[in-house]
XYZ file of C-alpha atoms in Angstrom:
774
model
C -112.857 -39.429 130.112
C -109.598 -39.063 132.042
C -108.208 -35.549 131.693
C -105.240 -33.705 133.148
C -105.398 -30.375 134.920
C -103.468 -27.667 133.093
C -101.098 -25.422 135.076
C -101.212 -22.229 133.025
C -103.449 -19.456 134.254
C -103.653 -17.076 131.291
C -104.422 -14.013 133.388
C -102.185 -11.171 134.481
C -102.807 -8.820 137.391
C -100.428 -5.827 137.074
C -100.812 -4.716 140.688
C -100.480 -1.081 141.781
C -99.074 0.029 138.419
C -102.396 -0.977 136.898
C -103.723 2.466 137.901
C -101.164 4.074 135.581
C -102.143 1.646 132.826
C -105.778 2.709 133.109
C -104.805 6.396 132.969
C -102.805 5.739 129.810
C -105.733 3.829 128.291
C -107.992 6.795 129.003
C -105.480 9.149 127.365
C -105.306 6.905 124.297
C -109.074 6.969 124.089
C -108.910 10.770 123.938
C -106.296 10.551 121.205
C -108.127 7.835 119.277
C -111.862 7.664 120.112
C -112.823 6.033 116.796
C -114.246 2.550 117.065
C -112.318 -0.318 115.573
C -113.367 -0.753 111.916
C -115.248 -3.882 110.971
C -114.199 -6.128 108.151
C -116.976 -4.938 105.842
C -115.963 -1.329 106.465
C -112.361 -2.150 105.612
C -113.429 -3.826 102.367
C -115.675 -0.886 101.513
C -113.006 1.755 102.100
C -110.355 -0.269 100.346
C -112.527 -0.609 97.253
C -113.996 2.900 97.157
C -111.389 5.214 98.672
C -108.321 3.086 99.022
C -106.607 1.784 102.123
C -104.671 5.028 102.744
C -107.838 7.102 103.181
C -109.288 4.592 105.636
C -106.050 4.486 107.599
C -105.854 8.311 107.792
C -109.437 8.489 108.998
C -108.820 5.931 111.726
C -105.322 7.192 112.685
C -106.105 10.933 112.668
C -105.547 11.240 116.420
C -102.143 9.583 116.260
C -101.191 11.576 113.185
C -101.996 14.910 114.836
C -100.197 13.937 118.062
C -97.170 12.697 116.164
C -97.112 15.914 114.112
C -97.083 17.964 117.301
C -94.241 15.817 118.570
C -92.281 16.378 115.374
C -92.815 20.135 115.688
C -91.498 19.890 119.236
C -88.446 17.982 117.993
C -87.737 20.520 115.247
C -88.643 23.768 116.969
C -87.295 23.336 120.486
C -83.623 22.933 119.468
C -84.077 25.805 117.029
C -85.660 27.974 119.725
C -82.877 27.000 122.097
C -80.242 28.013 119.553
C -81.949 31.355 118.902
C -82.387 31.923 122.617
C -78.701 31.233 123.245
C -77.598 33.595 120.473
C -80.027 36.236 121.697
C -78.661 36.084 125.224
C -75.105 36.289 123.903
C -76.137 39.617 122.393
C -77.352 40.783 125.835
C -80.964 40.373 124.829
C -83.672 37.914 125.963
C -82.584 38.429 129.565
C -78.912 37.980 128.765
C -77.971 41.470 129.964
C -76.736 41.312 133.542
C -78.962 44.169 134.664
C -82.180 43.893 136.650
C -84.896 46.437 136.713
C -86.246 46.933 140.221
C -89.999 46.979 140.726
C -92.311 47.260 143.686
C -93.782 43.776 143.081
C -90.379 42.123 142.606
C -90.809 39.916 145.690
C -94.248 38.800 144.510
C -92.951 37.942 141.039
C -89.994 36.055 142.461
C -92.280 34.018 144.737
C -94.683 33.236 141.909
C -91.921 32.145 139.531
C -90.356 29.958 142.241
C -93.749 28.372 143.035
C -94.578 27.720 139.384
C -91.149 26.237 138.750
C -91.452 24.007 141.810
C -94.919 22.804 140.748
C -93.748 22.148 137.185
C -90.707 20.250 138.483
C -92.920 18.269 140.899
C -95.241 17.232 138.068
C -92.258 16.272 135.930
C -90.794 14.201 138.756
C -93.826 12.496 140.264
C -97.232 12.954 138.659
C -96.617 12.165 134.981
C -92.873 12.232 134.904
C -89.798 10.345 135.859
C -91.332 8.077 138.469
C -94.049 6.987 136.063
C -91.507 6.255 133.314
C -89.143 4.491 135.717
C -91.951 2.349 137.149
C -92.994 1.270 133.644
C -89.387 0.525 132.697
C -88.822 -1.582 135.816
C -92.185 -3.337 135.422
C -91.301 -4.494 131.913
C -87.933 -5.815 133.078
C -89.516 -7.698 135.988
C -92.087 -9.285 133.711
C -89.458 -10.354 131.187
C -87.464 -12.010 133.964
C -90.557 -13.870 135.153
C -91.790 -14.762 131.670
C -89.707 -17.939 131.481
C -91.891 -19.660 134.073
C -95.042 -18.804 132.118
C -93.475 -19.963 128.845
C -92.443 -23.286 130.411
C -95.933 -23.709 131.822
C -97.458 -23.294 128.351
C -95.054 -25.789 126.817
C -95.821 -28.261 129.616
C -99.566 -27.917 129.024
C -99.141 -28.413 125.273
C -97.106 -31.580 125.863
C -99.754 -32.824 128.270
C -102.379 -32.078 125.645
C -100.528 -34.057 122.958
C -99.597 -36.971 125.237
C -103.063 -37.439 126.760
C -105.034 -37.389 123.512
C -104.078 -40.956 122.387
C -104.808 -42.278 125.874
C -108.224 -40.641 125.814
C -109.020 -42.209 122.431
C -107.908 -45.627 123.698
C -110.109 -45.134 126.757
C -113.168 -44.497 124.579
C -112.459 -47.621 122.543
C -111.868 -49.733 125.638
C -115.234 -48.738 127.067
C -116.853 -50.725 124.251
C -115.849 -53.848 126.182
C -117.860 -52.585 129.155
C -120.939 -52.240 126.947
C -120.352 -55.650 125.385
C -119.885 -57.320 128.774
C -123.096 -55.731 130.035
C -125.018 -57.080 127.036
C -123.587 -60.578 127.482
C -124.207 -60.455 131.213
C -127.846 -59.611 130.616
C -128.068 -62.459 128.097
C -126.677 -64.828 130.694
C -128.659 -63.662 133.689
C -131.915 -62.555 132.052
C -132.480 -64.278 128.708
C -131.284 -67.824 129.402
C -132.671 -67.759 132.909
C -135.986 -66.589 131.466
C -136.074 -69.434 128.924
C -134.722 -72.384 130.918
C -134.157 -71.607 134.555
C -137.188 -69.697 135.804
C -137.667 -72.193 138.592
C -134.049 -72.836 139.507
C -134.200 -70.614 142.610
C -132.854 -73.485 144.605
C -129.390 -72.862 143.136
C -129.122 -69.702 145.175
C -130.205 -71.610 148.260
C -127.522 -74.225 147.640
C -124.831 -71.562 147.310
C -126.063 -69.796 150.455
C -126.004 -73.120 152.264
C -122.428 -73.723 151.179
C -121.336 -70.264 152.361
C -123.125 -70.726 155.666
C -121.494 -74.119 156.260
C -118.085 -72.680 155.442
C -118.683 -69.821 157.868
C -119.774 -72.261 160.585
C -116.720 -74.444 160.052
C -114.305 -71.514 160.143
C -116.047 -69.742 163.032
C -116.129 -72.850 165.232
C -112.438 -73.457 164.592
C -111.619 -69.829 165.450
C -113.743 -69.944 168.600
C -112.237 -73.193 169.803
C -108.684 -71.967 169.371
C -109.518 -68.551 170.787
C -111.244 -69.805 173.928
C -108.318 -72.135 174.671
C -105.853 -69.270 174.369
C -108.138 -66.965 176.406
C -108.483 -69.571 179.155
C -104.710 -69.905 179.383
C -104.174 -66.136 179.578
C -106.877 -65.656 182.210
C -105.313 -68.433 184.309
C -101.932 -66.647 184.133
C -103.561 -63.365 185.176
C -105.253 -65.010 188.183
C -101.964 -66.597 189.247
C -100.039 -63.323 189.024
C -102.801 -61.415 190.826
C -102.810 -64.054 193.571
C -99.040 -63.709 193.954
C -99.353 -59.920 194.132
C -102.055 -60.135 196.808
C -99.827 -62.446 198.851
C -97.412 -59.551 199.325
C -96.817 -58.405 202.891
C -98.202 -54.997 201.956
C -101.706 -56.532 201.928
C -101.392 -57.314 205.647
C -101.414 -53.628 206.509
C -104.589 -52.335 208.136
C -105.350 -49.881 205.320
C -104.948 -52.511 202.543
C -106.255 -55.716 204.104
C -109.945 -55.212 203.286
C -109.287 -54.112 199.723
C -106.968 -57.056 199.077
C -109.566 -59.501 200.409
C -112.236 -58.069 198.102
C -109.939 -58.420 195.076
C -108.897 -61.934 196.151
C -112.533 -63.046 196.378
C -113.297 -61.746 192.861
C -110.545 -63.743 191.134
C -112.874 -66.658 190.525
C -114.765 -64.535 187.978
C -111.752 -64.462 185.645
C -112.744 -67.506 183.609
C -114.338 -68.323 180.243
C -118.076 -68.785 180.115
C -118.825 -70.310 176.658
C -117.349 -73.710 175.725
C -117.134 -74.377 171.972
C -114.963 -77.490 172.156
C -117.966 -79.793 172.284
C -119.790 -78.456 169.222
C -120.195 -80.971 166.368
C -118.440 -80.342 163.034
C -120.123 -79.727 159.693
C -117.427 -81.013 157.336
C -119.508 -83.934 156.042
C -122.448 -81.701 155.153
C -120.112 -79.225 153.416
C -118.549 -81.976 151.297
C -121.953 -83.141 150.055
C -123.008 -79.602 149.095
C -119.769 -79.112 147.139
C -120.520 -82.263 145.131
C -123.933 -80.879 144.158
C -122.469 -77.539 143.029
C -120.206 -79.264 140.519
C -123.166 -79.214 138.081
C -122.844 -76.082 135.893
C -126.354 -75.313 134.702
C -125.384 -71.948 133.149
C -122.733 -73.157 130.698
C -125.385 -73.266 127.978
C -124.826 -69.563 127.295
C -121.726 -70.357 125.287
C -123.948 -72.055 122.742
C -125.493 -68.721 121.712
C -123.500 -66.898 119.028
C -124.301 -63.291 120.019
C -120.941 -62.989 121.708
C -119.007 -63.466 118.462
C -121.142 -60.812 116.764
C -120.459 -58.267 119.515
C -116.748 -59.020 119.472
C -116.636 -58.434 115.717
C -118.166 -54.977 116.236
C -115.464 -54.139 118.777
C -112.789 -55.366 116.381
C -114.150 -53.079 113.649
C -114.059 -50.062 115.986
C -110.460 -50.793 117.023
C -109.383 -51.232 113.402
C -111.012 -47.944 112.373
C -109.332 -45.957 115.164
C -105.951 -47.326 114.131
C -106.490 -46.090 110.574
C -107.031 -42.503 111.764
C -103.955 -40.269 111.265
C -104.099 -39.077 114.870
C -100.890 -40.705 116.037
C -98.841 -39.384 113.116
C -100.237 -35.869 113.455
C -99.585 -35.811 117.197
C -96.078 -37.197 116.747
C -95.240 -34.497 114.178
C -96.673 -31.809 116.428
C -94.642 -33.109 119.369
C -91.446 -32.881 117.304
C -92.198 -29.275 116.319
C -93.166 -28.432 119.888
C -89.936 -29.860 121.266
C -87.907 -27.943 118.689
C -89.759 -24.733 119.525
C -89.186 -25.227 123.227
C -85.485 -25.808 122.634
C -85.302 -22.681 120.479
C -87.010 -20.570 123.149
C -84.825 -21.951 125.917
C -81.683 -21.245 123.895
C -82.592 -17.690 122.981
C -84.258 -16.625 126.214
C -80.925 -15.550 127.800
C -80.343 -13.393 124.715
C -83.766 -11.818 125.188
C -82.902 -11.059 128.808
C -79.595 -9.548 127.712
C -81.230 -7.246 125.154
C -83.876 -6.355 127.697
C -81.077 -5.274 130.023
C -79.739 -2.959 127.296
C -83.244 -1.584 126.799
C -83.658 -1.088 130.534
C -80.304 0.701 130.712
C -81.198 2.981 127.777
C -84.545 3.904 129.308
C -82.827 4.517 132.623
C -80.402 6.929 130.913
C -83.365 8.818 129.441
C -84.911 9.058 132.898
C -81.571 10.255 134.260
C -81.535 13.054 131.666
C -84.769 14.384 133.107
C -83.523 13.807 136.636
C -80.369 15.800 135.864
C -82.488 18.744 134.723
C -84.643 18.433 137.830
C -81.558 18.316 140.044
C -80.387 21.644 138.596
C -83.853 23.132 139.096
C -84.153 21.896 142.674
C -80.606 22.993 143.532
C -81.345 26.354 141.971
C -84.543 26.729 144.010
C -82.796 25.581 147.166
C -79.730 27.786 146.837
C -81.651 30.746 145.504
C -84.304 30.597 148.220
C -81.858 30.021 151.079
C -79.248 32.518 149.872
C -81.612 35.301 148.806
C -81.338 38.514 150.836
C -84.098 41.003 150.157
C -82.013 43.826 151.608
C -79.152 43.184 149.188
C -79.121 45.029 145.875
C -78.914 43.016 142.568
C -75.196 43.793 142.295
C -74.386 42.730 145.860
C -76.289 39.407 146.033
C -74.572 36.615 147.881
C -72.638 33.713 146.381
C -75.283 31.115 147.322
C -78.056 33.094 145.663
C -75.923 33.608 142.560
C -75.128 29.885 142.474
C -78.854 29.120 142.606
C -79.433 31.325 139.561
C -76.592 29.614 137.724
C -78.095 26.188 138.526
C -81.409 27.325 137.076
C -79.758 28.473 133.860
C -77.814 25.197 133.701
C -81.149 23.348 133.945
C -82.469 25.499 131.085
C -79.436 24.660 128.966
C -79.741 20.933 129.547
C -83.477 21.159 128.843
C -82.736 22.509 125.376
C -80.053 19.850 124.866
C -82.064 16.811 126.013
C -85.699 17.646 125.321
C -85.625 16.899 121.578
C -83.878 13.548 122.216
C -86.541 12.649 124.760
C -89.310 13.666 122.378
C -87.901 11.487 119.576
C -88.164 8.459 121.866
C -91.625 9.555 122.980
C -92.945 9.910 119.420
C -91.545 6.564 118.292
C -92.859 4.633 121.290
C -96.155 6.537 121.202
C -96.879 5.663 117.587
C -95.786 2.054 118.044
C -97.229 1.294 121.482
C -100.393 3.317 120.977
C -101.244 1.553 117.732
C -100.519 -1.855 119.249
C -102.970 -1.035 122.017
C -105.678 0.292 119.690
C -105.173 -2.095 116.772
C -104.325 -5.326 118.606
C -104.979 -5.304 122.345
C -108.393 -3.654 122.508
C -109.774 -5.560 119.476
C -108.395 -8.789 120.927
C -110.122 -8.160 124.243
C -113.565 -7.622 122.664
C -112.869 -10.184 119.860
C -113.187 -7.614 117.091
C -109.742 -8.676 115.927
C -111.053 -12.170 115.181
C -114.016 -10.686 113.342
C -111.599 -8.792 111.108
C -109.628 -11.969 110.399
C -112.895 -13.786 109.654
C -114.060 -11.206 107.130
C -114.780 -13.034 103.856
C -112.219 -12.491 101.084
C -110.138 -10.107 103.226
C -106.972 -12.161 103.776
C -107.404 -13.994 100.482
C -109.590 -12.548 97.784
C -110.495 -16.044 96.561
C -111.360 -17.569 99.950
C -114.507 -16.914 101.926
C -113.153 -18.458 105.150
C -109.387 -18.145 105.372
C -108.860 -20.608 108.263
C -110.932 -23.311 106.550
C -108.928 -22.799 103.368
C -105.668 -23.277 105.263
C -106.730 -26.411 107.192
C -109.165 -28.175 104.855
C -108.274 -26.580 101.504
C -111.983 -25.812 101.360
C -112.776 -22.131 102.081
C -116.519 -22.788 102.035
C -116.433 -24.637 105.373
C -117.802 -22.399 108.134
C -114.682 -22.343 110.309
C -113.735 -18.985 111.848
C -110.941 -17.742 114.090
C -113.446 -16.365 116.602
C -115.347 -19.654 116.938
C -112.181 -21.729 117.319
C -110.802 -19.386 119.973
C -114.113 -19.277 121.882
C -114.477 -23.064 121.834
C -110.919 -23.589 123.036
C -111.428 -20.933 125.696
C -114.349 -23.042 126.962
C -112.080 -26.129 126.899
C -114.099 -27.962 124.266
C -112.644 -30.831 122.272
C -110.506 -30.003 119.282
C -112.712 -32.204 117.091
C -115.598 -29.767 117.628
C -113.465 -26.618 117.682
C -111.773 -27.281 114.319
C -114.746 -29.064 112.693
C -112.579 -32.106 112.044
C -115.589 -34.026 110.772
C -114.559 -32.632 107.388
C -111.332 -34.670 107.640
C -112.681 -37.864 109.218
C -116.327 -38.296 110.191
C -116.748 -40.059 113.490
C -120.452 -40.618 112.782
C -119.551 -43.200 110.157
C -117.660 -45.183 112.770
C -120.440 -44.850 115.320
C -123.320 -45.646 112.972
C -124.913 -48.367 115.066
C -127.474 -49.237 112.385
C -124.974 -51.140 110.211
C -124.016 -53.261 113.202
C -127.601 -53.921 114.283
C -128.407 -55.153 110.796
C -125.476 -57.554 111.035
C -126.608 -58.780 114.440
C -130.197 -59.232 113.276
C -129.055 -61.142 110.182
C -126.926 -63.515 112.208
C -129.696 -64.122 114.718
C -132.131 -64.862 111.889
C -129.854 -67.640 110.623
C -128.909 -69.117 113.969
C -129.018 -72.917 113.863
C -128.721 -74.449 117.307
C -128.885 -78.198 117.876
C -129.510 -78.867 121.545
C -130.902 -82.401 121.200
C -127.722 -83.912 122.654
C -127.705 -81.638 125.689
C -128.729 -83.303 128.927
C -129.316 -80.720 131.603
C -129.305 -83.112 134.535
C -128.558 -86.785 134.246
C -129.476 -89.423 136.745
C -126.254 -88.868 138.663
C -127.038 -85.159 138.983
C -130.541 -85.897 140.210
C -129.074 -88.322 142.698
C -126.705 -85.570 143.905
C -129.638 -83.220 144.442
C -131.399 -85.895 146.454
C -128.178 -86.445 148.350
C -128.122 -82.718 149.106
C -131.591 -82.917 150.581
C -130.369 -85.734 152.758
C -126.941 -84.207 153.387
C -127.671 -84.047 157.093
C -128.089 -80.293 157.360
C -131.409 -80.766 159.084
C -129.677 -83.091 161.529
C -127.294 -80.422 162.806
C -127.750 -79.784 166.538
C -128.743 -76.137 166.130
C -129.791 -75.824 169.785
C -126.301 -76.729 170.988
C -124.794 -74.038 168.780
C -127.348 -71.409 169.798
C -126.917 -72.225 173.495
C -123.183 -71.549 173.401
C -123.588 -68.531 171.090
C -126.007 -66.863 173.487
C -123.473 -67.083 176.294
C -120.889 -64.390 176.928
C -117.250 -65.214 176.232
C -116.189 -64.716 179.859
C -118.065 -64.940 183.121
C -117.402 -61.283 183.860
C -116.919 -58.283 181.609
C -113.131 -57.938 181.554
C -113.264 -54.170 181.007
C -115.515 -53.691 184.055
C -113.296 -56.021 186.088
C -110.170 -54.067 185.040
C -111.767 -50.723 185.868
C -112.913 -52.011 189.269
C -109.440 -53.419 189.967
C -107.825 -50.092 189.103
C -110.317 -48.196 191.287
C -109.525 -50.441 194.273
C -105.804 -50.037 193.628
C -106.299 -46.274 193.948
C -107.659 -46.878 197.466
C -104.363 -48.446 198.547
C -101.386 -46.431 199.814
C -98.909 -45.281 197.184
C -96.340 -47.927 196.524
C -95.385 -51.082 194.667
C -98.660 -52.878 195.463
C -100.756 -50.130 193.845
C -98.578 -50.063 190.737
C -98.640 -53.860 190.398
C -102.436 -53.986 190.592
C -102.764 -51.239 187.968
C -100.386 -53.191 185.733
C -102.627 -56.264 186.048
C -105.665 -54.095 185.154
C -103.992 -52.913 181.965
C -103.063 -56.497 181.102
C -106.725 -57.549 181.477
C -107.834 -54.726 179.171
C -105.298 -55.845 176.553
C -106.631 -59.431 176.750
C -110.148 -58.094 176.179
C -109.186 -56.055 173.138
C -106.935 -58.653 171.511
C -108.857 -61.859 172.264
C -112.377 -61.298 173.562
C -113.446 -58.826 170.852
C -112.418 -61.111 167.916
C -114.191 -64.026 169.613
C -117.360 -61.964 169.906
C -117.162 -61.149 166.173
C -116.715 -64.836 165.318
C -119.703 -65.688 167.526
C -121.813 -63.149 165.598
C -120.850 -64.731 162.254
C -121.572 -68.184 163.626
C -124.955 -67.018 164.900
C -125.982 -65.717 161.439
C -124.797 -68.873 159.640
C -126.511 -71.262 162.066
C -129.794 -69.415 161.811
C -129.558 -69.436 157.973
C -128.902 -73.174 157.978
C -131.805 -73.681 160.316
C -134.143 -71.828 157.955
C -132.786 -73.631 154.866
C -133.115 -77.105 156.336
C -136.815 -76.631 157.018
C -137.748 -76.359 153.280
C -134.867 -78.283 151.720
C -136.744 -81.373 150.563
C -139.548 -79.359 148.913
C -137.088 -77.172 147.001
C -135.113 -80.143 145.710
C -138.253 -81.820 144.376
C -139.214 -78.581 142.603
C -135.753 -78.434 141.050
C -135.996 -81.923 139.633
C -139.455 -81.163 138.189
C -138.162 -77.929 136.578
C -135.174 -79.754 135.084
C -137.427 -82.385 133.552
C -139.643 -79.661 131.999
C -136.605 -77.783 130.642
C -135.182 -81.002 129.201
C -138.449 -81.617 127.389
C -138.274 -78.041 125.963
C -134.700 -78.562 124.757
C -135.487 -81.863 123.063
C -138.470 -80.416 121.111
C -138.231 -76.690 120.134
C -135.303 -75.064 122.025
C -133.703 -73.499 118.933
C -136.890 -71.748 117.920
C -137.476 -70.426 121.430
C -133.896 -69.136 121.663
C -134.168 -67.234 118.371
C -137.524 -65.732 119.351
C -136.324 -64.628 122.773
C -133.100 -63.240 121.311
C -135.055 -61.078 118.849
C -137.172 -59.760 121.711
C -134.031 -58.853 123.625
C -132.374 -57.137 120.657
C -133.919 -53.741 121.493
C -132.301 -53.826 124.904
C -128.904 -54.731 123.430
C -129.166 -51.999 120.785
C -130.124 -49.503 123.506
C -126.820 -50.215 125.258
C -124.839 -49.476 122.124
C -126.841 -46.356 121.338
C -125.947 -45.057 124.794
C -122.337 -45.959 124.135
C -122.221 -44.139 120.798
C -123.905 -41.022 122.217
C -121.445 -40.980 125.085
C -118.533 -41.339 122.671
C -119.806 -38.500 120.475
C -120.313 -36.220 123.481
C -116.896 -37.094 124.874
C -115.145 -36.442 121.560
C -116.955 -33.126 121.187
C -116.345 -31.826 124.718
C -113.575 -33.777 126.472
C -111.180 -35.579 124.148
C -108.226 -33.337 123.239
C -109.739 -30.368 125.072
C -107.927 -27.434 123.480
C -107.715 -25.076 126.442
C -103.874 -25.018 126.143
C -104.175 -23.586 122.620
C -106.333 -20.710 123.865
C -103.890 -20.249 126.753
C -100.994 -19.950 124.313
C -102.843 -17.269 122.342
C -103.791 -15.418 125.540
C -100.243 -15.670 126.820
C -98.686 -14.422 123.589
C -101.138 -11.602 122.845
C -102.958 -10.594 126.007
C -100.137 -11.129 128.514
C -96.811 -10.792 126.683
C -97.661 -8.308 123.948
C -100.368 -6.252 125.667
C -99.929 -6.524 129.444
C -96.150 -6.829 129.557
C -94.891 -4.847 126.553
C -97.611 -2.505 125.279
C -98.823 -1.294 128.677
C -95.264 -0.771 129.922
C -94.123 1.011 126.752
C -97.218 3.202 126.681
C -96.804 4.134 130.327
C -93.128 4.889 129.691
C -93.789 7.322 126.819
C -96.690 8.811 128.769
C -94.400 9.652 131.691
C -91.460 10.720 129.557
C -93.657 12.749 127.206
C -95.349 14.509 130.094
C -91.944 15.374 131.524
C -90.800 16.713 128.159
C -93.887 18.884 127.743
C -93.579 20.349 131.216
C -89.979 21.272 130.483
C -91.291 24.199 128.396
C -93.002 26.086 131.263
C -90.107 25.056 133.517
C -87.688 26.726 131.094
C -89.715 29.952 131.105
C -90.058 30.067 134.891
C -86.384 29.157 135.423
C -85.175 31.939 133.106
C -87.451 34.454 134.797
C -86.523 33.311 138.288
C -82.768 33.220 137.674
C -82.844 36.996 137.206
C -83.806 37.347 140.872
C -81.048 35.056 142.154
C -78.007 35.868 140.016
C -75.625 38.762 140.808
C -76.107 41.565 138.266
C -73.407 43.778 136.716
C -75.554 46.916 136.930
C -78.633 47.984 138.849
C -81.209 50.780 139.006
C -80.491 53.825 141.250
C -83.274 54.886 143.607
C -83.656 58.742 144.027
C -86.207 60.212 146.477
C -86.076 63.791 144.970
C -86.987 62.869 141.375
C -90.584 63.213 140.332
C -92.664 61.445 137.744
C -91.200 57.972 137.954
C -92.102 56.830 141.469
C -88.494 56.916 142.537
C -87.180 54.599 139.738
C -85.012 55.674 136.807
C -84.585 54.023 133.443
C -81.830 51.476 133.367
C -79.996 52.824 130.302
C -79.824 56.350 131.855
C -78.867 55.524 135.416
C -77.169 52.232 135.290
C -74.333 51.915 137.849
C -71.757 49.206 137.313
C -71.026 46.663 139.975
C -67.791 47.765 141.642
C -66.716 44.130 141.897
C -66.795 43.650 138.115
C -65.506 47.160 137.352
């Protein structure tokens, strides 16, 4: 069955970002390790505990994670507000006074290292880069989705347009089966009854073909040898003129020129076909004999009309099927859908740009915080002077501390906004992955949809109820998808035998009964048929005396066995060119080489076709020679066989025909059984192969929803959420570290003579104000 190749490859390879997708999938498994509930479980929980209980049990991981996110959203701004008010009251590190300790350098280094590591994780490992990559990946896929959408629409149109042609092809192949049956009736049945001994007919036809070949070949050879003789004469004349050049009188060229001059006599034809006798008279007599058509009797048998009526019934039945109307309606809806998608796709790209810009702003919020942290680390580390006291720290170091506190402030301002986005996308994208994508991949989603009485409490099979209005038909979403995935025919995939049963059309038994009934009542009157009248017999006798045996076969074979020319022109040309190479460089050498090339061209264009014609003539003459030796005996056998067949026709031909036809019925029925089995197999597996339907589902769910959207969204919240979580330790380390970089208002006084405190005094007793601020 002719079938088109579909363009859509419903498979998506994410590339390098696929590693991030797998990490996110593993994280979601930790959040939600529960297996996807089966349809029976859903029914059980819905009936016994209610749907809410089942949903809480399955969604417990998402619920807990979302609750933690909500606490983050509520508490972090509140903590930030309290922290700000506390610092305004010179508490929580807000007092510009630093207590000096022996391990101050160690603490400063540790806080700087921890802050750098936290910022690095936020920026690279699970942070901004991860979120930005996911954001950009989604935008790139949306921009390239139009090509995939167009490919799916093209495949669906191909599917709808090719289906009628495939059905017509199946119907048209009935004519092949019918022609085979009639051909066997002609060549086997009638020949078996009447013409068992008419082998001479083949001999007559072979004789005719052989005579025609002889006539044509002799004509070709005669014309060809005349033209070859003329060309060879011209070559000899030009060679002779070239050798008469004064250059041949030179001592170095004289001997070579004489050798070439002496070989010119070899350039002549060898075989002469002009004297061969013609065979036109014999051919005319054979054509007169072949005017008798001994096989026209087949038209008297009425099997052909029976077989044609079967084909007419099949064609009529296929036209009554609602296939054309259904396909036409589907094509209209498909065209409208394609137009709708094409019109709104620019709008989708526009909204995707707004989404991309919003996600980029969220990433920039984190980047802004990181910039303050990195600037604070850079300025604080480069400007820190361990010999300077807290009140005399440099401007660069103080700026670094201010940058760190600015990063802390922006962290409190932005973190709750980031977490709101994270929680929303986490709940949405995570549930799409766990409730749609993973069940779709392992086909559990189809099993849920196929659960009896789930989608409709009155229907056992929902899809069968929609299509056939009969929910008891065993038609499931999973089976339809699997069959279409394997590119099976839509007749098998959708169980369309419940709409129109093709077995009724292809029930060969009702046709065989009709054929048998017609054969049983065949009435054939062949008494007026004369197979071979006296004129025909006289023609056969004339054929035996047509003169074929009088053809002079020896004359033909004598000329055929000769070569076309006296010398092999290729060898002569090669020898001429070799002798030209022995001459001094000049015009004589070039002229001789030109003559050699001319001789080669004559061989290729004239001698080779003549040799092929001689081969055909040789085969035909030998066939005629064999035929003529047994011609008279075969003709006598033909006349005897015709007389016996005529006697059979005059007495009991009708009865013999009916009997032989009944014997041959099994063979005829076997042809149609093969035809019907082939049609059934083709309809089940090849006609309207529904691979494009499975591709559309894969494209919509697996590629667009899961690979493009869900994976990108989940990776985005994973990166953004990780950044938001790591802002908490970054805030702590930044606040602690800023104390070591900022310029203090007061500082501890170190006294070597005081005992009991290791040289350090309490800040509130010995605080000395910074002279700059005082």
